[in-house]
mmCIF file with all atom_site columns, C-alpha atoms in Angstrom:
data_model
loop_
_atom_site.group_PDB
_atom_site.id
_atom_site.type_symbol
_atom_site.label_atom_id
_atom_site.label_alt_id
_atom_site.label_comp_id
_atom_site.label_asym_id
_atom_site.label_entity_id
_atom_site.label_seq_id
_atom_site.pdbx_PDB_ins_code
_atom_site.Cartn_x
_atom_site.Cartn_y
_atom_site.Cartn_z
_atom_site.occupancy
_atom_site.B_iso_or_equiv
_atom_site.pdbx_formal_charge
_atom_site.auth_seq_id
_atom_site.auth_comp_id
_atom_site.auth_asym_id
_atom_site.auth_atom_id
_atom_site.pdbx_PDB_model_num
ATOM 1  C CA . UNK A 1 1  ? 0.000   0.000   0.000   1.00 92.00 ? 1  UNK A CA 1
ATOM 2  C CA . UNK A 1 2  ? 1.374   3.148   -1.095  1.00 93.00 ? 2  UNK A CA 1
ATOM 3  C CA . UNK A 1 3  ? 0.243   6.682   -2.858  1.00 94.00 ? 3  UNK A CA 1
ATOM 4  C CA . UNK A 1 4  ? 2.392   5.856   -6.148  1.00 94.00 ? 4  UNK A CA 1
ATOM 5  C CA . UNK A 1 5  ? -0.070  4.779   -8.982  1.00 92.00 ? 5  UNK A CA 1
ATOM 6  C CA . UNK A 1 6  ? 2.222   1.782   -9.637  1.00 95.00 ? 6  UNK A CA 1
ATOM 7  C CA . UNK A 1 7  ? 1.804   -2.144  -10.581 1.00 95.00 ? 7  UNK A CA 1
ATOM 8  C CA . UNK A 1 8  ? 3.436   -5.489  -9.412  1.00 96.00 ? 8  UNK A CA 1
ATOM 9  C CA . UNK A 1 9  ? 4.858   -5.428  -12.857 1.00 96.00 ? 9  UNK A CA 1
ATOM 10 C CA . UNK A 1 10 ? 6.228   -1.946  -12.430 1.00 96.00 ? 10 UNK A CA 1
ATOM 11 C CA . UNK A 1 11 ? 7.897   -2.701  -9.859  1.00 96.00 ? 11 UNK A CA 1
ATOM 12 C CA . UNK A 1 12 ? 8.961   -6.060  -10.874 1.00 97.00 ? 12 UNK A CA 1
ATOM 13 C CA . UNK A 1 13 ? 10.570  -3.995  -14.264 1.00 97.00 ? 13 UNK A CA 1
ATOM 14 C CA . UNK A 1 14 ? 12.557  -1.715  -11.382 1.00 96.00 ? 14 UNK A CA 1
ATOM 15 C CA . UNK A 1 15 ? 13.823  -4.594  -9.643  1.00 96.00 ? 15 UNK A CA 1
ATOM 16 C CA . UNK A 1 16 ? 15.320  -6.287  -12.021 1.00 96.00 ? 16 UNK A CA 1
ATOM 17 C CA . UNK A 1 17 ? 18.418  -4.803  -13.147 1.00 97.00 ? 17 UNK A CA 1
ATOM 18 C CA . UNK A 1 18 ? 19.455  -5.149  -9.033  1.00 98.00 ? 18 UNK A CA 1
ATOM 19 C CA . UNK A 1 19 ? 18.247  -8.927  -8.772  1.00 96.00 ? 19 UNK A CA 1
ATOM 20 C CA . UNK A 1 20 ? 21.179  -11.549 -9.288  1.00 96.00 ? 20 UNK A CA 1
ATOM 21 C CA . UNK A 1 21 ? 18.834  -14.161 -10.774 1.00 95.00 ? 21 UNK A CA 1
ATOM 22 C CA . UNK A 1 22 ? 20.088  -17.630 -12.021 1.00 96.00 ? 22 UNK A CA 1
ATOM 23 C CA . UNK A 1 23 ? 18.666  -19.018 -15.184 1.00 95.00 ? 23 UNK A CA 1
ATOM 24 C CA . UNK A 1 24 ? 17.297  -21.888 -12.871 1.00 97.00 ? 24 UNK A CA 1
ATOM 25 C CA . UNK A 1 25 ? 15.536  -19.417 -10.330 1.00 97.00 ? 25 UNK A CA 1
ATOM 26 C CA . UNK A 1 26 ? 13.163  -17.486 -13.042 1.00 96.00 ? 26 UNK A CA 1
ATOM 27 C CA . UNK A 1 27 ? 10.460  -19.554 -12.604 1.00 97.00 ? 27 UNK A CA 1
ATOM 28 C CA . UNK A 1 28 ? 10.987  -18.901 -8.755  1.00 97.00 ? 28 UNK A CA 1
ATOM 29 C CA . UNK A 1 29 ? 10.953  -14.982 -8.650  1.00 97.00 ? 29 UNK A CA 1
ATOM 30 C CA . UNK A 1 30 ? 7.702   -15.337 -11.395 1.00 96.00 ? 30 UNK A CA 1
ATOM 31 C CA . UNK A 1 31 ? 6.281   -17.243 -8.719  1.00 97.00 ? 31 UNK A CA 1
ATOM 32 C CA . UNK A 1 32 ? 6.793   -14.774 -6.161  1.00 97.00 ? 32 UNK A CA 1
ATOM 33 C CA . UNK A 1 33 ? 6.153   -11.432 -8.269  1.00 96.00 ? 33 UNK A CA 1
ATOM 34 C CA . UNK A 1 34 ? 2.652   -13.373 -8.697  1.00 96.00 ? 34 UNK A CA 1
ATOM 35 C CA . UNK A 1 35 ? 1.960   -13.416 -5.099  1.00 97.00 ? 35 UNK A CA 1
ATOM 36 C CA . UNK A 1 36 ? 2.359   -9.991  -4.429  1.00 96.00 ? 36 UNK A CA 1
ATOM 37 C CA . UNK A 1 37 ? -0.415  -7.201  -4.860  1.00 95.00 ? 37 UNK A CA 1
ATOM 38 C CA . UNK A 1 38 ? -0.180  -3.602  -5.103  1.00 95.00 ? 38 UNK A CA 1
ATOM 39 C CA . UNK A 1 39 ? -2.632  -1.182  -3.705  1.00 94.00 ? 39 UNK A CA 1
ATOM 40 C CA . UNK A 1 40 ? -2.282  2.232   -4.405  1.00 94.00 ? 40 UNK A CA 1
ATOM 41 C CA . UNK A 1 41 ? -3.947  5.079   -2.071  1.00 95.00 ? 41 UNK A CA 1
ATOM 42 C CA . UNK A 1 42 ? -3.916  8.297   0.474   1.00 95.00 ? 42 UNK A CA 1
ATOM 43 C CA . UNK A 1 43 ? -2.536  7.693   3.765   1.00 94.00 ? 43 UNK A CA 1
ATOM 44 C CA . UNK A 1 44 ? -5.536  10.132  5.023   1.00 94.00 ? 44 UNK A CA 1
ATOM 45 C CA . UNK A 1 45 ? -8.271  8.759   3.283   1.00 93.00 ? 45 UNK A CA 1
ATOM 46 C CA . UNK A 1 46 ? -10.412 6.865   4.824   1.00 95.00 ? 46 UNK A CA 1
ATOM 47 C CA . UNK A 1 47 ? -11.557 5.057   1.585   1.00 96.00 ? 47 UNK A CA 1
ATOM 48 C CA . UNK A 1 48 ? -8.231  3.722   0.817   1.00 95.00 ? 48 UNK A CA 1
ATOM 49 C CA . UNK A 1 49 ? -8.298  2.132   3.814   1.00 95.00 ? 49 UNK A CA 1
ATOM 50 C CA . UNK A 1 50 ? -11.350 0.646   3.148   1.00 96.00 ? 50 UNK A CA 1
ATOM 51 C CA . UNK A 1 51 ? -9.968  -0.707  -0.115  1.00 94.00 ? 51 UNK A CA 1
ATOM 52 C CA . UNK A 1 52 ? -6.876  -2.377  1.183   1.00 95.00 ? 52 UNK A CA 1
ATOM 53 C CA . UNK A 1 53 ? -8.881  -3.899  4.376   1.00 96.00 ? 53 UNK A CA 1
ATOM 54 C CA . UNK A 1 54 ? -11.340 -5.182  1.601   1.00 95.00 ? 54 UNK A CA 1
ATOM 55 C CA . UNK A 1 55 ? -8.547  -6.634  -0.389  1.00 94.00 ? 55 UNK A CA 1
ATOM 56 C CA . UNK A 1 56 ? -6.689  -7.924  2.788   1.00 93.00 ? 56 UNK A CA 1
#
């Protein structure tokens, strides 16, 4: 949860030029990129919240 407008696979793109990743761990770090979520919001609005506690 964060303000930035951003998406798993944003961030995923970012990471990647710092990730040391060995031909036989790709299918490893897909795995885990697919188990994260991204939910983007205001830290003082009360319907953000509401969001992420919905998709918690």
């Amino acid at each position: 949860f964060a303000r930035s407008d951003l998406t798993v696979d944003a961030i995923r793109t970012s990471c990647m030029p710092y990730l040391k990743v060995m031909d036989t761990e790709t299918d490893r770090l897909s795995a885990f990129f697919r188990r994260n979520t991204y939910i983007s919001g205001k830290y003082v609005d009360e319907s953000s919240f509401s969001k992420l506690n919905t998709h918690i």
